Coordinates of C-alpha atoms and ligand atoms in Angstrom, one line a residue:
Chain A
M1184 CA -17.8 -8.7 -3.8
L1185 CA -15.5 -8.8 -6.8
R1186 CA -12.3 -6.9 -7.2
I1187 CA -10.8 -6.2 -10.7
G1188 CA -7.4 -4.7 -11.1
I1189 CA -6.4 -2.5 -14.0
G1190 CA -2.7 -2.2 -14.7
G1191 CA -0.4 -1.0 -17.5
P1192 CA 2.2 1.5 -18.5
V1193 CA 1.7 5.3 -18.0
G1194 CA -0.9 6.7 -20.3
S1195 CA -2.0 3.5 -21.9
G1196 CA -5.7 4.2 -21.2
K1197 CA -6.5 2.7 -17.7
T1198 CA -8.6 5.6 -16.5
Q1199 CA -10.2 5.8 -20.0
L1200 CA -11.2 2.1 -19.6
I1201 CA -12.9 2.8 -16.3
E1202 CA -14.8 5.8 -17.8
R1203 CA -15.9 3.5 -20.6
L1204 CA -16.9 0.6 -18.4
L1205 CA -18.9 2.6 -15.8
P1206 CA -22.0 3.2 -17.9
A1207 CA -22.3 -0.5 -18.8
I1208 CA -21.7 -1.5 -15.2
G1209 CA -24.3 1.0 -14.0
E1210 CA -26.9 -0.2 -16.5
A1211 CA -26.4 -3.8 -15.3
G1212 CA -27.4 -2.7 -11.8
I1213 CA -24.0 -3.4 -10.4
K1214 CA -23.0 -1.3 -7.4
V1215 CA -19.4 -0.2 -8.2
A1216 CA -16.6 1.7 -6.5
V1217 CA -13.3 2.9 -8.0
V1218 CA -9.9 3.0 -6.3
T1219 CA -7.2 4.8 -8.2
N1220 CA -3.5 4.7 -7.2
D1221 CA -1.8 8.0 -8.0
L1222 CA 1.9 8.7 -7.7
V1223 CA 2.1 12.3 -7.0
T1224 CA -1.4 13.8 -7.1
K1225 CA -5.0 12.6 -6.8
E1226 CA -5.6 13.5 -10.4
D1227 CA -7.2 10.3 -11.6
A1228 CA -9.5 10.0 -8.6
E1229 CA -10.6 13.6 -9.2
R1230 CA -11.2 12.9 -12.9
V1231 CA -13.4 9.9 -12.3
R1232 CA -15.2 11.7 -9.4
Q1233 CA -16.1 14.6 -11.7
S1234 CA -17.0 12.4 -14.7
G1235 CA -20.7 12.2 -13.7
L1236 CA -20.5 8.5 -14.3
I1237 CA -20.4 7.4 -10.7
N1238 CA -21.4 8.7 -7.2
P1239 CA -18.3 10.8 -6.3
D1240 CA -18.3 9.3 -2.8
H1241 CA -17.7 5.9 -4.4
V1242 CA -14.3 7.0 -5.7
V1243 CA -11.1 7.1 -3.7
G1244 CA -7.5 7.9 -4.5
V1245 CA -4.7 6.1 -2.7
E1246 CA -1.3 7.6 -2.4
T1247 CA 1.1 4.8 -3.0
G1248 CA 4.4 6.4 -2.1
A1249 CA 7.2 6.2 -4.6
C1250 CA 6.5 2.6 -5.6
P1251 CA 3.3 2.0 -7.6
H1252 CA 3.9 -1.7 -8.2
T1253 CA 4.5 -2.4 -4.5
A1254 CA 1.0 -1.3 -3.7
I1255 CA -0.6 -3.9 -6.0
R1256 CA 1.8 -6.8 -5.3
E1257 CA 4.2 -6.9 -2.4
D1258 CA 2.2 -4.8 -0.1
P1259 CA -1.4 -4.1 -1.1
S1260 CA -2.4 -3.0 2.4
A1261 CA -3.1 0.7 1.4
N1262 CA -5.5 -0.5 -1.2
L1263 CA -7.1 -3.1 1.0
E1264 CA -7.6 -0.3 3.6
A1265 CA -9.2 2.0 1.1
I1266 CA -11.6 -0.8 0.1
D1267 CA -12.4 -1.5 3.8
N1268 CA -13.0 2.2 4.5
L1269 CA -15.3 2.6 1.5
E1270 CA -17.4 -0.4 2.6
R1271 CA -17.5 0.9 6.2
S1272 CA -18.9 4.3 5.0
C1273 CA -21.0 3.3 2.0
G1274 CA -22.0 -0.3 2.7
P1275 CA -21.1 -3.3 0.6
F1276 CA -20.3 -3.0 -3.1
D1277 CA -20.7 -5.7 -5.8
L1278 CA -17.5 -4.6 -7.6
F1279 CA -14.3 -2.7 -7.0
L1280 CA -12.2 -1.4 -9.9
I1281 CA -8.7 -0.7 -8.8
E1282 CA -6.5 1.3 -11.1
S1283 CA -2.8 0.9 -10.5
G1284 CA -0.4 3.8 -10.9
G1285 CA 1.2 3.6 -14.4
D1286 CA 4.2 1.4 -14.2
N1287 CA 6.6 -0.8 -16.2
L1288 CA 5.8 -4.0 -18.1
S1289 CA 6.6 -6.3 -15.2
A1290 CA 3.9 -5.0 -12.8
T1291 CA 1.4 -7.7 -11.7
F1292 CA -1.4 -7.8 -9.2
T1293 CA -1.5 -10.1 -6.2
T1294 CA -4.6 -12.2 -5.6
D1295 CA -4.5 -10.8 -2.0
L1296 CA -5.9 -7.7 -3.6
V1297 CA -7.9 -8.7 -6.8
D1298 CA -9.8 -11.6 -8.2
Y1299 CA -9.1 -10.8 -11.8
W1300 CA -6.9 -8.2 -13.6
I1301 CA -6.8 -6.4 -16.8
Y1302 CA -3.5 -5.1 -18.4
V1303 CA -3.7 -2.2 -20.9
I1304 CA -1.0 -1.5 -23.4
D1305 CA -0.8 1.2 -26.1
T1306 CA -0.1 0.4 -29.7
A1307 CA 1.8 3.7 -30.0
A1308 CA 4.4 2.5 -27.6
G1309 CA 5.6 0.1 -30.3
D1310 CA 4.3 -3.2 -31.9
D1311 CA 7.3 -5.0 -30.3
I1312 CA 5.9 -4.6 -26.8
P1313 CA 4.2 -8.1 -26.7
R1314 CA 7.5 -9.7 -27.7
K1315 CA 9.2 -8.3 -24.6
R1316 CA 7.1 -10.7 -22.6
G1317 CA 6.6 -8.4 -19.6
M1318 CA 5.0 -10.3 -16.7
G1319 CA 1.9 -8.0 -16.9
I1320 CA 1.3 -9.0 -20.5
V1321 CA 1.9 -12.7 -20.0
Q1322 CA 0.1 -13.2 -16.7
C1323 CA -3.0 -10.9 -16.8
D1324 CA -6.4 -12.4 -17.1
L1325 CA -7.4 -10.0 -19.9
L1326 CA -5.1 -8.0 -22.1
L1327 CA -6.2 -4.9 -23.9
V1328 CA -4.2 -3.6 -26.8
N1329 CA -5.5 -0.1 -26.8
K1330 CA -5.3 2.9 -29.1
T1331 CA -5.6 0.8 -32.2
D1332 CA -6.5 4.1 -34.0
L1333 CA -3.0 5.3 -33.5
A1334 CA -1.3 2.2 -34.9
P1335 CA -1.1 3.4 -38.6
H1336 CA 0.3 6.8 -37.5
V1337 CA 3.2 5.2 -35.7
G1338 CA 3.8 2.4 -38.1
A1339 CA 2.7 -0.3 -35.6
S1340 CA 1.4 -3.5 -37.2
L1341 CA -1.7 -4.8 -35.4
Q1342 CA -1.3 -8.0 -37.4
R1343 CA 2.2 -8.6 -36.0
M1344 CA 0.9 -7.9 -32.4
R1345 CA -1.9 -10.4 -32.9
E1346 CA 0.5 -13.1 -34.1
D1347 CA 2.9 -12.5 -31.2
L1348 CA 0.2 -12.5 -28.6
A1349 CA -1.3 -15.8 -30.0
V1350 CA 2.1 -17.3 -29.1
I1351 CA 2.6 -15.5 -25.8
R1352 CA -1.0 -15.8 -24.5
P1353 CA -2.3 -18.9 -26.3
S1354 CA -5.2 -19.6 -23.9
R1355 CA -6.0 -16.2 -22.4
P1356 CA -8.2 -13.5 -23.9
T1357 CA -6.8 -10.4 -25.6
L1358 CA -8.9 -7.6 -27.1
F1359 CA -7.9 -4.7 -29.4
T1360 CA -9.6 -1.5 -28.5
D1361 CA -10.0 2.2 -29.4
L1362 CA -11.2 3.4 -26.1
R1363 CA -11.2 7.0 -27.0
A1364 CA -13.7 6.7 -29.9
G1365 CA -15.6 3.6 -28.9
G1366 CA -17.2 2.2 -25.8
A1367 CA -16.0 -0.9 -24.0
K1368 CA -18.9 -3.2 -24.8
D1369 CA -16.6 -6.1 -25.8
V1370 CA -14.5 -5.6 -22.7
F1371 CA -17.7 -5.7 -20.5
D1372 CA -19.0 -8.8 -22.3
Q1373 CA -15.6 -10.5 -21.7
L1374 CA -15.8 -9.7 -18.0
R1375 CA -19.3 -11.0 -17.9
K1376 CA -18.2 -14.2 -19.5
D1377 CA -15.0 -14.6 -17.4
I1378 CA -16.3 -13.6 -14.0
L1379 CA -19.3 -13.8 -11.8
F1380 CA -21.7 -11.5 -13.5
A1381 CA -23.1 -14.6 -15.2
D1382 CA -26.1 -14.5 -12.8
L1383 CA -27.0 -10.9 -13.8
P1384 CA -29.6 -10.2 -16.5
A1385 CA -28.1 -9.8 -20.0
Chain B
M750 CA 10.5 -32.8 6.4
S751 CA 11.1 -32.9 10.1
A752 CA 8.1 -32.4 12.3
Q753 CA 10.3 -31.0 15.1
L754 CA 9.6 -27.5 16.2
P755 CA 12.6 -25.1 16.3
N756 CA 14.0 -24.6 19.8
E757 CA 12.7 -21.8 21.9
A758 CA 15.6 -19.3 21.3
R759 CA 15.4 -19.8 17.6
R760 CA 11.7 -19.6 17.5
V761 CA 11.7 -16.2 19.3
A762 CA 14.5 -15.0 17.0
L763 CA 12.4 -16.0 14.0
A764 CA 9.4 -14.3 15.3
G765 CA 11.4 -11.1 15.9
L766 CA 12.9 -11.2 12.4
Q767 CA 9.5 -11.6 10.9
L768 CA 8.3 -8.5 12.8
A769 CA 11.3 -6.6 11.6
D770 CA 11.0 -7.8 8.0
S771 CA 10.5 -4.9 5.6
S772 CA 8.4 -7.1 3.4
L773 CA 5.7 -7.3 6.1
P774 CA 2.7 -6.1 4.1
I775 CA 1.4 -3.3 6.4
G776 CA 1.9 -0.2 4.2
R777 CA 5.0 1.1 5.9
F778 CA 6.6 1.9 2.5
A779 CA 3.9 4.6 1.9
H780 CA 5.0 6.7 4.9
S781 CA 8.3 8.6 5.3
N782 CA 7.4 10.0 8.8
G783 CA 8.4 13.5 7.9
T784 CA 11.6 12.6 6.1
E785 CA 10.3 13.6 2.7
R786 CA 9.4 17.0 3.8
W787 CA 12.6 17.5 5.7
L788 CA 14.6 16.5 2.6
S789 CA 12.8 18.9 0.4
E790 CA 13.4 21.7 2.9
N791 CA 17.1 20.7 3.1
P792 CA 18.0 20.1 -0.5
S793 CA 21.7 19.8 0.1
A794 CA 21.6 17.7 3.3
S795 CA 24.4 15.2 3.7
S796 CA 24.0 11.6 4.8
T797 CA 25.5 12.7 8.1
E798 CA 22.8 15.3 8.6
L799 CA 20.1 12.8 7.7
E800 CA 21.6 10.4 10.3
Q801 CA 21.3 13.2 12.8
L802 CA 17.7 13.7 11.9
V803 CA 17.0 10.0 12.3
S804 CA 18.9 9.8 15.6
V805 CA 17.0 12.8 17.1
S806 CA 13.7 11.4 15.9
L807 CA 14.4 8.1 17.5
T808 CA 15.5 9.5 20.9
E809 CA 13.3 12.6 21.2
A810 CA 10.1 11.6 19.3
I811 CA 9.6 7.9 18.6
A812 CA 11.2 6.3 21.7
P813 CA 9.5 8.3 24.4
L814 CA 6.1 8.0 22.7
D815 CA 5.6 5.0 20.4
G816 CA 8.5 3.0 21.9
A817 CA 7.1 3.6 25.4
A818 CA 3.6 2.7 24.2
L819 CA 4.8 -0.5 22.7
N820 CA 6.5 -1.5 26.0
A821 CA 3.3 -0.7 28.0
A822 CA 1.1 -2.7 25.5
H823 CA 3.4 -5.6 25.9
R824 CA 2.7 -5.6 29.6
A825 CA -1.0 -5.0 29.4
E826 CA -3.2 -7.8 30.8
T827 CA -6.6 -7.0 29.3
A828 CA -8.1 -5.7 26.1
T829 CA -9.6 -2.8 28.0
E830 CA -6.1 -1.7 29.1
L831 CA -4.9 -1.9 25.5
L832 CA -7.9 0.2 24.4
E833 CA -6.9 2.9 26.9
L834 CA -3.3 2.8 25.9
D835 CA -4.4 3.1 22.3
A836 CA -6.5 6.2 23.0
L837 CA -3.8 7.8 25.0
L838 CA -1.3 7.3 22.2
T839 CA -3.7 8.8 19.7
A840 CA -4.1 11.8 22.0
H841 CA -0.4 12.3 22.1
K842 CA -0.1 12.4 18.4
S843 CA -0.7 16.0 17.5
A844 CA 0.1 15.7 13.8
S845 CA -2.7 14.1 11.8
A846 CA -0.3 12.7 9.3
S847 CA 1.5 10.9 12.1
R848 CA -1.8 9.6 13.5
A849 CA -2.9 8.4 10.1
A850 CA 0.4 6.6 9.4
S851 CA 0.3 4.9 12.8
Q852 CA -3.3 3.7 12.5
S853 CA -3.2 2.6 8.9
C854 CA -0.1 0.5 9.4
G855 CA -1.4 -0.7 12.8
R856 CA -4.8 -1.9 11.5
Q857 CA -3.2 -3.8 8.7
L858 CA -0.8 -5.5 11.2
A859 CA -3.8 -6.3 13.4
Q860 CA -5.5 -8.1 10.5
L861 CA -2.4 -10.0 9.6
A862 CA -1.5 -10.8 13.2
Q863 CA -4.6 -12.9 13.7
R864 CA -3.5 -15.2 10.8
L865 CA 0.0 -15.6 12.3
V866 CA -0.8 -16.6 15.9
Q867 CA -3.7 -17.8 18.0
D868 CA -3.8 -15.7 21.2
E869 CA -6.8 -14.7 23.3
L870 CA -5.7 -11.2 24.2
L871 CA -4.6 -10.5 20.6
T872 CA -8.0 -11.8 19.3
D873 CA -9.9 -9.6 21.8
Y874 CA -7.9 -6.5 21.1
C875 CA -8.1 -7.0 17.3
A876 CA -11.9 -7.3 17.6
L877 CA -11.9 -3.9 19.2
V878 CA -9.7 -2.5 16.4
D879 CA -11.9 -4.1 13.8
S880 CA -15.0 -2.5 15.2
R881 CA -13.0 0.8 15.5
Q882 CA -13.6 1.0 19.2
S883 CA -9.8 1.0 19.5
E884 CA -7.7 3.0 17.0
G885 CA -5.2 0.3 16.3
N886 CA -2.0 2.4 16.6
L887 CA 1.0 0.5 15.2
A888 CA 3.0 0.5 18.5
I889 CA 0.1 -1.0 20.5
V890 CA -0.5 -3.8 17.9
E891 CA 3.2 -4.5 17.8
G892 CA 3.3 -4.8 21.6
V893 CA 0.4 -7.3 21.7
L894 CA 1.7 -9.3 18.8
A895 CA 5.2 -9.4 20.2
R896 CA 3.9 -10.7 23.5
A897 CA 1.7 -13.3 21.8
T898 CA 4.8 -14.6 19.9
A899 CA 7.0 -14.6 23.0
I900 CA 9.2 -11.8 21.8
P901 CA 10.5 -10.0 25.0
A902 CA 9.5 -6.3 25.3
E903 CA 13.0 -5.1 25.1
M904 CA 13.6 -6.9 21.8
A905 CA 10.2 -5.8 20.4
V906 CA 11.0 -2.1 21.2
L907 CA 14.5 -2.5 19.6
I908 CA 12.9 -4.0 16.5
S909 CA 10.3 -1.3 16.2
L910 CA 12.8 1.5 16.6
R911 CA 15.1 -0.1 14.2
S912 CA 12.3 -0.4 11.7
A913 CA 11.5 3.3 12.1
A914 CA 15.1 4.2 11.4
S915 CA 15.3 2.0 8.4
G916 CA 11.9 3.3 7.1
M917 CA 13.2 6.9 7.2
L918 CA 16.4 5.9 5.4
S919 CA 14.6 3.9 2.7
A920 CA 12.3 6.9 2.1
A921 CA 15.5 8.9 1.3
V922 CA 16.6 6.0 -1.0
R923 CA 13.3 6.0 -2.9
L924 CA 13.5 9.8 -3.3
G925 CA 17.0 9.4 -4.8
R926 CA 18.7 11.2 -2.0
L927 CA 20.7 8.4 -0.5
T928 CA 22.2 5.3 -2.2
P929 CA 21.0 1.9 -0.9
S930 CA 24.5 1.0 0.2
L931 CA 25.0 4.2 2.1
A932 CA 21.6 3.6 3.8
Q933 CA 23.0 0.4 5.2
V934 CA 26.2 2.2 6.4
S935 CA 23.9 4.8 8.1
L936 CA 21.8 2.1 9.7
R937 CA 25.0 0.6 11.1
T938 CA 26.2 4.0 12.3
L939 CA 22.8 4.5 14.0
A940 CA 23.1 1.4 16.1
G941 CA 24.1 3.4 19.1
S942 CA 21.1 5.7 18.7
V943 CA 18.7 2.7 18.4
D944 CA 20.2 1.3 21.5
E945 CA 19.9 4.6 23.4
A946 CA 16.4 5.0 22.1
T947 CA 15.5 1.6 23.3
T948 CA 16.7 2.4 26.8
I949 CA 14.6 5.6 26.8
A950 CA 11.5 3.8 25.6
L951 CA 11.8 1.1 28.3
A952 CA 12.3 3.8 31.0
T953 CA 9.4 6.1 30.0
K954 CA 6.3 5.3 32.1
V955 CA 2.8 5.8 30.8
G956 CA 2.3 9.2 32.5
E957 CA 5.5 10.5 31.0
W958 CA 4.9 9.9 27.3
H959 CA 6.1 12.7 25.1
S960 CA 7.3 13.5 21.7
T961 CA 9.5 16.5 21.2
A962 CA 11.6 16.3 18.0
A963 CA 10.6 19.8 17.0
E964 CA 12.0 19.7 13.5
L965 CA 10.3 16.5 12.5
E966 CA 7.1 17.4 14.2
I967 CA 6.9 20.6 12.1
C968 CA 7.5 18.5 9.0
L969 CA 4.7 16.2 9.9
L970 CA 2.3 19.0 10.8
A971 CA 3.0 20.5 7.4
S972 CA 2.9 17.3 5.4
G973 CA -0.3 16.8 3.4
R974 CA -0.2 20.4 2.4
E975 CA 2.8 19.8 0.2
E976 CA 1.7 20.1 -3.4
I977 CA 3.9 17.3 -4.7
S978 CA 4.3 14.4 -2.3
F979 CA 5.4 10.8 -2.9
F980 CA 4.6 9.7 0.6
A981 CA 1.4 9.9 2.6
S982 CA 3.3 11.2 5.6
Ligands
GTP1898 N1 -6.0 8.0 -29.6 C1 -6.4 7.4 -28.5 N2 -6.2 7.9 -27.3 C2 -6.6 7.3 -26.2 C3 -7.2 6.0 -26.3 N3 -7.4 5.6 -25.0 C4 -7.0 6.6 -24.2 N4 -6.5 7.6 -24.9 C5 -5.9 8.9 -24.5 O1 -4.6 8.6 -23.8 C6 -4.4 9.5 -22.8 C7 -4.1 8.7 -21.5 O2 -5.3 8.0 -21.1 P1 -5.5 7.6 -19.6 O3 -6.8 6.8 -19.5 O4 -5.4 8.8 -18.8 O5 -4.3 6.7 -19.3 P2 -3.8 6.0 -17.9 O6 -3.3 4.6 -18.3 O7 -5.0 6.1 -17.0 O8 -2.6 6.9 -17.5 P3 -1.9 7.0 -16.1 O9 -3.0 6.8 -15.0 O10 -1.3 8.4 -16.1 O11 -0.9 5.9 -16.0 C8 -5.6 10.3 -22.7 O12 -5.4 11.6 -23.3 C9 -6.7 9.6 -23.4 O13 -7.7 10.4 -24.0 C10 -7.4 5.4 -27.5 O14 -7.9 4.3 -27.7 N5 -7.0 6.1 -28.6
MG1899 MG1 -5.0 6.8 -15.0

C-alpha cells in the first residue's frame, strides 16, 4: 500500500488535483481511497464523495483540530487511524491520497504518514513564492505550480518561477499545471515514474 | 557514548516524562474534551472561570472515572481483566464524543507502546485492542504502559490528570482565548486540583466509578452537533 500526501496553501488546488487524478488512477486499475483534512467543516470530503469519481465509502474527512500541519507532521495519528479504519471496513487499498488542510509554506509531511508527497502552489499568490524557500516547496517529492492560466492576469512571470525553482530544487521534479482546464496526465505519469506503479500496465 | 543505563529513579522519571510529553503522537491535540463548546457558550469567561471548569472537570468527571480506571488497569494481572475494565469504562462514558476521543487516543498509544517497551501483558492487551475485542480506552492503555515501564500507579494517575488539564488549557490557547503564558500560570494554580483529583482517583474503587461534571458532560453530549468546530470533541 502506497500513501501520497498532498499539501499546499489554502486554495492552491489540492482537491482539484485529486479530482483530476482519480480518473487516471481508476483506469489504471488502482484501488484508491481519499483522506481529506478539513479545518472547520467536512467540505472537501463531501466534495470528493459527491464527485462521482470514486466510491463515496472510500472517502473520509478527518477533523484535525486547530492545527492542520500538526496532523501531517508532529502527530499524524488521526490520519493513521482514518487509514486503518478504512482498511478495516473496506479491505486493503493500493493507494491512499491524503489531502492536508490548507496551511502555510512551511508545512511538510512526516514519513510516518506518507511515502511520497506533492506540494501545490498557486501562481496567483505571487511569482516570488519559490524564492521564499518554504520547507514545503524545498522538501516535497513533487512540486506543482498550479493555475498557470492565471499568471498573466496577476503579472506573475512563469519564466522567473522556473529559474528560481531550478536553483531551489535542482534535482527534484516540478510541474506547471492548469488543473482547472486540463487533466493531470503529466502528474500521473510523474507519479508512475517516481513510485511503485512501475509494475502496472501502461 | 556510555553504555551504562540510567539509575532506577531517573529511568522511572524519564518514562513518566515521556508519558506526560505533549509531543506524544496520539492525537490528543484534536480533542478539547468539551472546552471548545464551553468557551463558545461562555464568550466572556475569564481565565479564573476556565480554571474552575478545569478543576471541576478533574475532580468530578475525569478523576473518579478515567483516573480510577487507570489505577485499576495498573493493578490488573491479566489481559482478560483489562478487557473487562475497558468495557466497563466505555459503558460509563455516556457522551459519544468522549468515548471517541478516549478510544482514538488510546488505540494510537497502544500501537506506539509496543514499540517503546517489551512486556507480555502489554503485548497481550494490545493484541485485543488491535483486533477490536477490547476498546482501547486511553486510561486503560496508560495504566498498562505505566506498569510496563515501572511508573508507579500514583505517578501515572498524576501524569494523566495533569495532561487532561493541560490539554483543556491548550485548547483554549489554540482558540485564541488564553495566552500561552497565562495557560502555564493556570496550570501552576491548578496544582492543588490535580493533587486532589489524584487522591480521588486512587480512592475510587471499580464499583464506584462515576463522572458527574454536569456542565462539561452537557458540552460533550452536545459537541459534534456544533456547526463550526475546531476540535473533534
Ligand atoms: N484558474 C484556475 N483555477 C483553479 C485551478 N486549480 C484550481 N482552481 C480553482 O481554485 C479554487 C480552489 O481549488 P481547490 O482544489 O478547492 O483548492 P484546495 O487547495 O483544495 O483548497 P483548500 O482545501 O481550501 O486549502 C477552486 O475554485 C478551483 O476551481 C487552476 O489551475 N486554474
Ligand atoms: Mg481542498
